[in-house]
């Protein structure tokens, strides 16, 4: 914090010690470069750079004389004081936090008492399905139904962002309440529903395309022969865990309906691939060129939409 006697205050904040010291020296050098006549126009100007180490820069000048007094020729006084009380305060806070954490009830206990409900957003897909005794999360079904009722013809559906505050409100409601009515007026904007559905898939701890399948799907999309590429993708899809497969099938069937209305909503399979590629599949650890990975992610989703019947259809098909 830099405070002048005229009442002006400036705050420079960082948790990095060497950066604070850089600022400290920059201010010192700036003052040193000032002409003498400018240096003595301000009386008792005081700068304080404070963090836990209490770094202080004091600058006192005599304005009553045209020339600095001898005792003020070295007008910059620096003090670096490490406060033991600051350290003690931090240790006391840490100790209290440890005691609080050790005494708080477990998540399981809070859930058994009904104080905390099982979360939908941010939970593993198979856990959500196990809790609901289904293979497709109810929230996904409700969102798809709402979009198909009133969003197929909406320009930029899934591409246009809804109001983030309202999406977060919907997320909270889904996590805290069992019943959800997406026809309620507060969810009237269909972009809020699509935004929440995309958020659900983004917040899965493991994406809809499990991490262990990522490289296999990338290798499959690289295959030059189209028939072989489709066959390879189909084979990988059939190997997915049941919740992943069933959720993926209902989602891609829905997105295919969106693409079928491209002339109205302007959302082609390519557009949907760009929107959903990074949302539905990603590597566990980002290595190599992210732009190349994103290209493959988009192409995989686009192909699966274009060839939906061949990939998700029965063997006879």
mmCIF file of C-alpha atoms in Angstrom:
data_model
loop_
_atom_site.group_PDB
_atom_site.id
_atom_site.type_symbol
_atom_site.label_atom_id
_atom_site.label_comp_id
_atom_site.label_asym_id
_atom_site.label_seq_id
_atom_site.Cartn_x
_atom_site.Cartn_y
_atom_site.Cartn_z
ATOM 1 C CA UNK A 1 0.000 0.000 0.000
ATOM 2 C CA UNK A 2 1.383 3.407 -1.007
ATOM 3 C CA UNK A 3 -0.094 6.347 0.921
ATOM 4 C CA UNK A 4 0.802 10.002 0.400
ATOM 5 C CA UNK A 5 0.238 12.825 2.867
ATOM 6 C CA UNK A 6 -2.268 14.328 0.423
ATOM 7 C CA UNK A 7 -4.482 11.301 1.007
ATOM 8 C CA UNK A 8 -3.883 9.393 -2.228
ATOM 9 C CA UNK A 9 -3.658 5.640 -1.739
ATOM 10 C CA UNK A 10 -2.389 2.944 -4.112
ATOM 11 C CA UNK A 11 -2.453 -0.804 -3.520
ATOM 12 C CA UNK A 12 0.063 -3.164 -5.130
ATOM 13 C CA UNK A 13 -0.475 -6.749 -4.097
ATOM 14 C CA UNK A 14 1.376 -10.004 -4.716
ATOM 15 C CA UNK A 15 2.227 -13.195 -2.841
ATOM 16 C CA UNK A 16 5.616 -13.359 -4.542
ATOM 17 C CA UNK A 17 8.410 -11.853 -2.449
ATOM 18 C CA UNK A 18 10.816 -11.099 -5.293
ATOM 19 C CA UNK A 19 8.050 -9.298 -7.192
ATOM 20 C CA UNK A 20 7.341 -7.085 -4.188
ATOM 21 C CA UNK A 21 11.035 -6.267 -3.949
ATOM 22 C CA UNK A 22 11.090 -5.431 -7.671
ATOM 23 C CA UNK A 23 8.284 -2.918 -7.079
ATOM 24 C CA UNK A 24 10.178 -1.600 -4.047
ATOM 25 C CA UNK A 25 13.327 -0.941 -6.061
ATOM 26 C CA UNK A 26 11.369 0.491 -9.003
ATOM 27 C CA UNK A 27 9.806 3.116 -6.715
ATOM 28 C CA UNK A 28 13.195 3.879 -5.163
ATOM 29 C CA UNK A 29 14.830 4.321 -8.562
ATOM 30 C CA UNK A 30 11.988 6.558 -9.747
ATOM 31 C CA UNK A 31 12.458 8.848 -6.751
ATOM 32 C CA UNK A 32 16.224 8.869 -7.203
ATOM 33 C CA UNK A 33 15.811 10.067 -10.780
ATOM 34 C CA UNK A 34 13.688 13.071 -9.805
ATOM 35 C CA UNK A 35 15.357 16.521 -10.152
ATOM 36 C CA UNK A 36 16.312 18.109 -6.843
ATOM 37 C CA UNK A 37 13.763 20.877 -7.227
ATOM 38 C CA UNK A 38 11.000 18.270 -7.588
ATOM 39 C CA UNK A 39 12.308 16.195 -4.738
ATOM 40 C CA UNK A 40 11.787 19.036 -2.237
ATOM 41 C CA UNK A 41 8.286 20.051 -3.302
ATOM 42 C CA UNK A 42 6.680 17.464 -1.066
ATOM 43 C CA UNK A 43 7.104 17.312 2.687
ATOM 44 C CA UNK A 44 7.183 14.086 4.659
ATOM 45 C CA UNK A 45 6.046 11.961 1.708
ATOM 46 C CA UNK A 46 5.719 8.409 2.989
ATOM 47 C CA UNK A 47 5.543 5.183 1.013
ATOM 48 C CA UNK A 48 4.729 1.883 2.701
ATOM 49 C CA UNK A 49 4.896 -1.456 0.931
ATOM 50 C CA UNK A 50 3.412 -3.958 3.322
ATOM 51 C CA UNK A 51 3.104 -7.712 3.261
ATOM 52 C CA UNK A 52 3.627 -10.288 6.001
ATOM 53 C CA UNK A 53 7.295 -9.264 6.012
ATOM 54 C CA UNK A 54 6.342 -5.579 6.505
ATOM 55 C CA UNK A 55 8.585 -3.989 3.860
ATOM 56 C CA UNK A 56 8.590 -0.235 4.362
ATOM 57 C CA UNK A 57 9.966 2.605 2.261
ATOM 58 C CA UNK A 58 10.072 5.977 3.962
ATOM 59 C CA UNK A 59 10.849 9.152 2.061
ATOM 60 C CA UNK A 60 11.149 12.360 4.107
ATOM 61 C CA UNK A 61 12.121 15.649 2.542
ATOM 62 C CA UNK A 62 12.437 19.183 3.917
ATOM 63 C CA UNK A 63 10.314 21.611 1.897
ATOM 64 C CA UNK A 64 11.245 24.718 3.824
ATOM 65 C CA UNK A 65 14.690 25.143 2.286
ATOM 66 C CA UNK A 66 15.666 25.330 -1.332
ATOM 67 C CA UNK A 67 18.403 22.771 -0.792
ATOM 68 C CA UNK A 68 18.070 19.575 1.236
ATOM 69 C CA UNK A 69 19.591 19.779 4.678
ATOM 70 C CA UNK A 70 22.723 17.651 5.161
ATOM 71 C CA UNK A 71 20.850 15.184 7.292
ATOM 72 C CA UNK A 72 18.340 14.745 4.449
ATOM 73 C CA UNK A 73 20.801 14.242 1.588
ATOM 74 C CA UNK A 74 20.295 10.555 1.955
ATOM 75 C CA UNK A 75 16.593 11.149 1.788
ATOM 76 C CA UNK A 76 15.559 7.526 1.291
ATOM 77 C CA UNK A 77 15.467 5.301 4.354
ATOM 78 C CA UNK A 78 14.694 1.619 3.916
ATOM 79 C CA UNK A 79 13.617 -0.788 6.605
ATOM 80 C CA UNK A 80 12.927 -4.479 6.175
ATOM 81 C CA UNK A 81 11.242 -5.831 9.266
ATOM 82 C CA UNK A 82 10.061 -9.420 9.535
ATOM 83 C CA UNK A 83 7.338 -9.517 12.138
ATOM 84 C CA UNK A 84 7.358 -12.518 14.471
ATOM 85 C CA UNK A 85 3.802 -11.666 15.499
ATOM 86 C CA UNK A 86 2.647 -12.217 11.889
ATOM 87 C CA UNK A 87 4.143 -15.700 11.944
ATOM 88 C CA UNK A 88 2.523 -16.463 15.290
ATOM 89 C CA UNK A 89 -0.853 -15.273 14.000
ATOM 90 C CA UNK A 90 -0.592 -17.538 10.984
ATOM 91 C CA UNK A 91 0.355 -20.509 13.147
ATOM 92 C CA UNK A 92 -2.625 -19.888 15.443
ATOM 93 C CA UNK A 93 -4.983 -19.743 12.459
ATOM 94 C CA UNK A 94 -3.550 -22.990 11.058
ATOM 95 C CA UNK A 95 -3.923 -24.688 14.426
ATOM 96 C CA UNK A 96 -7.574 -23.622 14.750
ATOM 97 C CA UNK A 97 -8.349 -24.755 11.207
ATOM 98 C CA UNK A 98 -6.810 -28.179 11.864
ATOM 99 C CA UNK A 99 -8.917 -28.584 15.013
ATOM 100 C CA UNK A 100 -12.065 -27.522 13.158
ATOM 101 C CA UNK A 101 -11.424 -29.910 10.266
ATOM 102 C CA UNK A 102 -10.634 -32.829 12.581
ATOM 103 C CA UNK A 103 -13.897 -32.325 14.511
ATOM 104 C CA UNK A 104 -16.256 -31.737 11.604
ATOM 105 C CA UNK A 105 -18.564 -34.638 10.636
ATOM 106 C CA UNK A 106 -17.733 -36.709 7.566
ATOM 107 C CA UNK A 107 -19.471 -36.157 4.236
ATOM 108 C CA UNK A 108 -21.118 -39.575 4.595
ATOM 109 C CA UNK A 109 -22.566 -38.624 8.000
ATOM 110 C CA UNK A 110 -23.968 -35.355 6.646
ATOM 111 C CA UNK A 111 -25.499 -37.194 3.693
ATOM 112 C CA UNK A 112 -27.075 -39.833 5.988
ATOM 113 C CA UNK A 113 -28.643 -37.053 8.070
ATOM 114 C CA UNK A 114 -29.991 -35.430 4.911
ATOM 115 C CA UNK A 115 -28.011 -32.234 5.467
ATOM 116 C CA UNK A 116 -26.100 -32.694 2.227
ATOM 117 C CA UNK A 117 -27.655 -34.282 -0.823
ATOM 118 C CA UNK A 118 -25.790 -36.276 -3.436
ATOM 119 C CA UNK A 119 -24.451 -33.882 -6.037
ATOM 120 C CA UNK A 120 -25.351 -34.172 -9.712
ATOM 121 C CA UNK A 121 -22.872 -31.672 -11.087
ATOM 122 C CA UNK A 122 -19.259 -32.680 -10.515
ATOM 123 C CA UNK A 123 -19.999 -36.328 -9.702
ATOM 124 C CA UNK A 124 -18.822 -39.313 -11.716
ATOM 125 C CA UNK A 125 -21.334 -40.385 -14.344
ATOM 126 C CA UNK A 126 -21.656 -43.929 -13.029
ATOM 127 C CA UNK A 127 -22.293 -42.647 -9.467
ATOM 128 C CA UNK A 128 -25.102 -40.381 -10.645
ATOM 129 C CA UNK A 129 -26.633 -43.278 -12.567
ATOM 130 C CA UNK A 130 -26.250 -45.689 -9.642
ATOM 131 C CA UNK A 131 -27.974 -43.226 -7.314
ATOM 132 C CA UNK A 132 -30.851 -42.773 -9.767
ATOM 133 C CA UNK A 133 -30.945 -46.479 -10.684
ATOM 134 C CA UNK A 134 -30.657 -45.669 -14.374
ATOM 135 C CA UNK A 135 -28.029 -45.594 -17.109
ATOM 136 C CA UNK A 136 -28.720 -42.008 -18.230
ATOM 137 C CA UNK A 137 -28.828 -39.116 -15.716
ATOM 138 C CA UNK A 138 -32.341 -37.722 -15.314
ATOM 139 C CA UNK A 139 -31.022 -34.182 -15.686
ATOM 140 C CA UNK A 140 -29.635 -35.021 -19.143
ATOM 141 C CA UNK A 141 -32.998 -36.459 -20.207
ATOM 142 C CA UNK A 142 -34.898 -33.419 -18.908
ATOM 143 C CA UNK A 143 -32.599 -30.963 -20.721
ATOM 144 C CA UNK A 144 -32.865 -32.876 -23.995
ATOM 145 C CA UNK A 145 -36.655 -33.003 -23.732
ATOM 146 C CA UNK A 146 -36.838 -29.260 -23.010
ATOM 147 C CA UNK A 147 -34.613 -28.378 -25.970
ATOM 148 C CA UNK A 148 -36.568 -30.627 -28.327
ATOM 149 C CA UNK A 149 -39.835 -29.035 -27.187
ATOM 150 C CA UNK A 150 -38.797 -25.425 -27.625
ATOM 151 C CA UNK A 151 -35.257 -25.079 -28.929
ATOM 152 C CA UNK A 152 -34.790 -26.991 -32.194
ATOM 153 C CA UNK A 153 -35.526 -23.899 -34.275
ATOM 154 C CA UNK A 154 -33.555 -21.427 -32.137
ATOM 155 C CA UNK A 155 -30.698 -19.710 -33.961
ATOM 156 C CA UNK A 156 -27.327 -20.825 -32.564
ATOM 157 C CA UNK A 157 -28.751 -23.394 -30.154
ATOM 158 C CA UNK A 158 -25.875 -24.788 -28.017
ATOM 159 C CA UNK A 159 -23.498 -22.216 -29.521
ATOM 160 C CA UNK A 160 -25.061 -19.120 -27.928
ATOM 161 C CA UNK A 161 -24.291 -18.743 -24.222
ATOM 162 C CA UNK A 162 -27.029 -18.310 -21.651
ATOM 163 C CA UNK A 163 -26.856 -16.003 -18.645
ATOM 164 C CA UNK A 164 -24.140 -17.488 -16.432
ATOM 165 C CA UNK A 165 -25.765 -16.384 -13.156
ATOM 166 C CA UNK A 166 -29.028 -18.114 -14.120
ATOM 167 C CA UNK A 167 -27.131 -21.228 -15.241
ATOM 168 C CA UNK A 168 -25.385 -21.345 -11.858
ATOM 169 C CA UNK A 169 -28.764 -20.939 -10.157
ATOM 170 C CA UNK A 170 -30.111 -23.897 -12.149
ATOM 171 C CA UNK A 171 -27.006 -25.890 -11.226
ATOM 172 C CA UNK A 172 -27.670 -25.170 -7.534
ATOM 173 C CA UNK A 173 -31.318 -26.214 -7.833
ATOM 174 C CA UNK A 174 -30.366 -29.483 -9.545
ATOM 175 C CA UNK A 175 -27.842 -30.270 -6.808
ATOM 176 C CA UNK A 176 -30.174 -29.422 -3.918
ATOM 177 C CA UNK A 177 -33.657 -30.436 -5.025
ATOM 178 C CA UNK A 178 -35.025 -33.717 -6.298
ATOM 179 C CA UNK A 179 -37.750 -32.314 -8.548
ATOM 180 C CA UNK A 180 -36.934 -30.042 -11.465
ATOM 181 C CA UNK A 181 -39.367 -28.315 -13.800
ATOM 182 C CA UNK A 182 -37.515 -26.855 -16.772
ATOM 183 C CA UNK A 183 -40.781 -25.340 -18.028
ATOM 184 C CA UNK A 184 -40.734 -22.967 -15.061
ATOM 185 C CA UNK A 185 -40.573 -19.330 -16.210
ATOM 186 C CA UNK A 186 -37.180 -18.790 -14.578
ATOM 187 C CA UNK A 187 -35.687 -21.246 -17.115
ATOM 188 C CA UNK A 188 -37.569 -19.680 -20.012
ATOM 189 C CA UNK A 189 -34.355 -18.846 -21.887
ATOM 190 C CA UNK A 190 -33.505 -22.127 -23.627
ATOM 191 C CA UNK A 191 -29.841 -21.068 -23.764
ATOM 192 C CA UNK A 192 -29.787 -21.402 -19.961
ATOM 193 C CA UNK A 193 -30.875 -25.037 -20.307
ATOM 194 C CA UNK A 194 -28.305 -25.808 -23.018
ATOM 195 C CA UNK A 195 -25.629 -23.975 -21.025
ATOM 196 C CA UNK A 196 -26.407 -26.059 -17.935
ATOM 197 C CA UNK A 197 -26.296 -29.291 -19.945
ATOM 198 C CA UNK A 198 -22.881 -28.397 -21.360
ATOM 199 C CA UNK A 199 -21.710 -27.460 -17.868
ATOM 200 C CA UNK A 200 -22.842 -30.857 -16.561
ATOM 201 C CA UNK A 201 -20.640 -32.644 -19.106
ATOM 202 C CA UNK A 202 -17.707 -30.262 -18.569
ATOM 203 C CA UNK A 203 -17.768 -30.831 -14.810
ATOM 204 C CA UNK A 204 -17.705 -34.624 -15.004
ATOM 205 C CA UNK A 205 -14.493 -35.696 -13.210
ATOM 206 C CA UNK A 206 -13.943 -38.058 -16.132
ATOM 207 C CA UNK A 207 -15.447 -37.013 -19.476
ATOM 208 C CA UNK A 208 -18.203 -38.877 -21.308
ATOM 209 C CA UNK A 209 -15.449 -40.425 -23.459
ATOM 210 C CA UNK A 210 -13.343 -42.001 -20.664
ATOM 211 C CA UNK A 211 -9.683 -41.010 -20.480
ATOM 212 C CA UNK A 212 -8.469 -44.518 -21.303
ATOM 213 C CA UNK A 213 -10.313 -44.329 -24.645
ATOM 214 C CA UNK A 214 -9.031 -40.925 -25.736
ATOM 215 C CA UNK A 215 -5.947 -42.008 -27.679
ATOM 216 C CA UNK A 216 -7.856 -44.908 -29.253
ATOM 217 C CA UNK A 217 -10.526 -42.550 -30.605
ATOM 218 C CA UNK A 218 -7.832 -40.181 -31.905
ATOM 219 C CA UNK A 219 -6.069 -43.025 -33.709
ATOM 220 C CA UNK A 220 -9.390 -44.174 -35.165
ATOM 221 C CA UNK A 221 -10.268 -40.746 -36.574
ATOM 222 C CA UNK A 222 -6.885 -40.625 -38.309
ATOM 223 C CA UNK A 223 -7.729 -43.662 -40.449
ATOM 224 C CA UNK A 224 -7.958 -42.584 -44.100
ATOM 225 C CA UNK A 225 -10.492 -45.109 -45.348
ATOM 226 C CA UNK A 226 -13.939 -43.871 -44.302
ATOM 227 C CA UNK A 227 -15.575 -47.301 -43.916
ATOM 228 C CA UNK A 228 -12.696 -48.563 -41.773
ATOM 229 C CA UNK A 229 -12.749 -45.351 -39.727
ATOM 230 C CA UNK A 230 -16.470 -45.720 -38.988
ATOM 231 C CA UNK A 231 -16.052 -49.396 -38.115
ATOM 232 C CA UNK A 232 -13.211 -48.578 -35.712
ATOM 233 C CA UNK A 233 -15.198 -45.790 -34.007
ATOM 234 C CA UNK A 234 -18.224 -48.081 -33.732
ATOM 235 C CA UNK A 235 -16.095 -50.801 -32.120
ATOM 236 C CA UNK A 236 -14.753 -48.372 -29.512
ATOM 237 C CA UNK A 237 -18.220 -47.020 -28.720
ATOM 238 C CA UNK A 238 -19.520 -50.540 -28.107
ATOM 239 C CA UNK A 239 -16.746 -51.075 -25.528
ATOM 240 C CA UNK A 240 -17.750 -48.083 -23.399
ATOM 241 C CA UNK A 241 -19.233 -48.613 -19.913
ATOM 242 C CA UNK A 242 -23.008 -48.852 -20.028
ATOM 243 C CA UNK A 243 -23.757 -45.399 -18.516
ATOM 244 C CA UNK A 244 -21.312 -43.781 -20.949
ATOM 245 C CA UNK A 245 -22.713 -45.629 -23.944
ATOM 246 C CA UNK A 246 -26.386 -45.027 -23.130
ATOM 247 C CA UNK A 247 -25.841 -41.349 -22.262
ATOM 248 C CA UNK A 248 -23.748 -40.856 -25.393
ATOM 249 C CA UNK A 249 -26.362 -42.526 -27.568
ATOM 250 C CA UNK A 250 -29.253 -40.385 -26.327
ATOM 251 C CA UNK A 251 -27.146 -37.206 -26.526
ATOM 252 C CA UNK A 252 -25.939 -37.842 -30.087
ATOM 253 C CA UNK A 253 -29.442 -38.799 -31.191
ATOM 254 C CA UNK A 254 -30.581 -35.439 -29.826
ATOM 255 C CA UNK A 255 -27.736 -33.519 -31.496
ATOM 256 C CA UNK A 256 -28.576 -35.216 -34.772
ATOM 257 C CA UNK A 257 -32.069 -33.686 -34.500
ATOM 258 C CA UNK A 258 -30.433 -30.298 -33.965
ATOM 259 C CA UNK A 259 -28.293 -30.755 -37.093
ATOM 260 C CA UNK A 260 -31.362 -31.804 -39.102
ATOM 261 C CA UNK A 261 -32.740 -28.284 -38.504
ATOM 262 C CA UNK A 262 -29.536 -26.598 -39.715
ATOM 263 C CA UNK A 263 -31.406 -24.461 -42.232
ATOM 264 C CA UNK A 264 -33.253 -22.804 -39.342
ATOM 265 C CA UNK A 265 -30.921 -22.935 -36.338
ATOM 266 C CA UNK A 266 -27.666 -22.654 -38.358
ATOM 267 C CA UNK A 267 -26.071 -25.493 -36.372
ATOM 268 C CA UNK A 268 -24.402 -28.037 -38.665
ATOM 269 C CA UNK A 269 -22.665 -31.235 -37.572
ATOM 270 C CA UNK A 270 -19.402 -29.319 -37.905
ATOM 271 C CA UNK A 271 -20.671 -26.529 -35.630
ATOM 272 C CA UNK A 272 -21.857 -29.050 -33.048
ATOM 273 C CA UNK A 273 -18.499 -30.825 -33.266
ATOM 274 C CA UNK A 274 -16.736 -27.567 -32.424
ATOM 275 C CA UNK A 275 -19.075 -26.948 -29.463
ATOM 276 C CA UNK A 276 -19.087 -30.459 -28.012
ATOM 277 C CA UNK A 277 -15.675 -31.846 -29.009
ATOM 278 C CA UNK A 278 -13.644 -30.416 -26.080
ATOM 279 C CA UNK A 279 -16.627 -30.865 -23.732
ATOM 280 C CA UNK A 280 -17.110 -34.600 -24.276
ATOM 281 C CA UNK A 281 -13.578 -35.895 -24.715
ATOM 282 C CA UNK A 282 -10.162 -34.723 -23.641
ATOM 283 C CA UNK A 283 -6.841 -36.279 -22.604
ATOM 284 C CA UNK A 284 -6.201 -36.885 -18.921
ATOM 285 C CA UNK A 285 -2.911 -35.001 -19.186
ATOM 286 C CA UNK A 286 -2.498 -32.401 -21.886
ATOM 287 C CA UNK A 287 0.593 -33.242 -23.921
ATOM 288 C CA UNK A 288 1.708 -32.145 -27.364
ATOM 289 C CA UNK A 289 -0.167 -29.664 -29.495
ATOM 290 C CA UNK A 290 -3.506 -28.644 -27.939
ATOM 291 C CA UNK A 291 -4.738 -27.240 -31.259
ATOM 292 C CA UNK A 292 -4.200 -30.615 -32.949
ATOM 293 C CA UNK A 293 -6.013 -32.427 -30.132
ATOM 294 C CA UNK A 294 -8.932 -30.020 -30.429
ATOM 295 C CA UNK A 295 -9.123 -30.668 -34.177
ATOM 296 C CA UNK A 296 -9.393 -34.422 -33.570
ATOM 297 C CA UNK A 297 -11.951 -33.904 -30.782
ATOM 298 C CA UNK A 298 -14.157 -31.905 -33.116
ATOM 299 C CA UNK A 299 -13.765 -34.384 -35.970
ATOM 300 C CA UNK A 300 -14.714 -37.352 -33.762
ATOM 301 C CA UNK A 301 -17.968 -35.722 -32.642
ATOM 302 C CA UNK A 302 -18.733 -34.567 -36.183
ATOM 303 C CA UNK A 303 -18.212 -38.052 -37.637
ATOM 304 C CA UNK A 304 -20.330 -39.698 -34.944
ATOM 305 C CA UNK A 305 -23.171 -37.290 -35.729
ATOM 306 C CA UNK A 306 -22.876 -37.732 -39.490
ATOM 307 C CA UNK A 307 -22.715 -41.510 -39.210
ATOM 308 C CA UNK A 308 -24.967 -41.899 -36.162
ATOM 309 C CA UNK A 309 -27.019 -44.817 -37.547
ATOM 310 C CA UNK A 310 -23.919 -46.809 -38.520
ATOM 311 C CA UNK A 311 -22.137 -46.228 -35.197
ATOM 312 C CA UNK A 312 -25.050 -46.660 -32.784
ATOM 313 C CA UNK A 313 -27.289 -48.906 -34.883
ATOM 314 C CA UNK A 314 -27.699 -52.661 -34.394
ATOM 315 C CA UNK A 315 -25.329 -55.143 -36.028
ATOM 316 C CA UNK A 316 -27.898 -55.884 -38.715
ATOM 317 C CA UNK A 317 -27.930 -52.221 -39.725
#
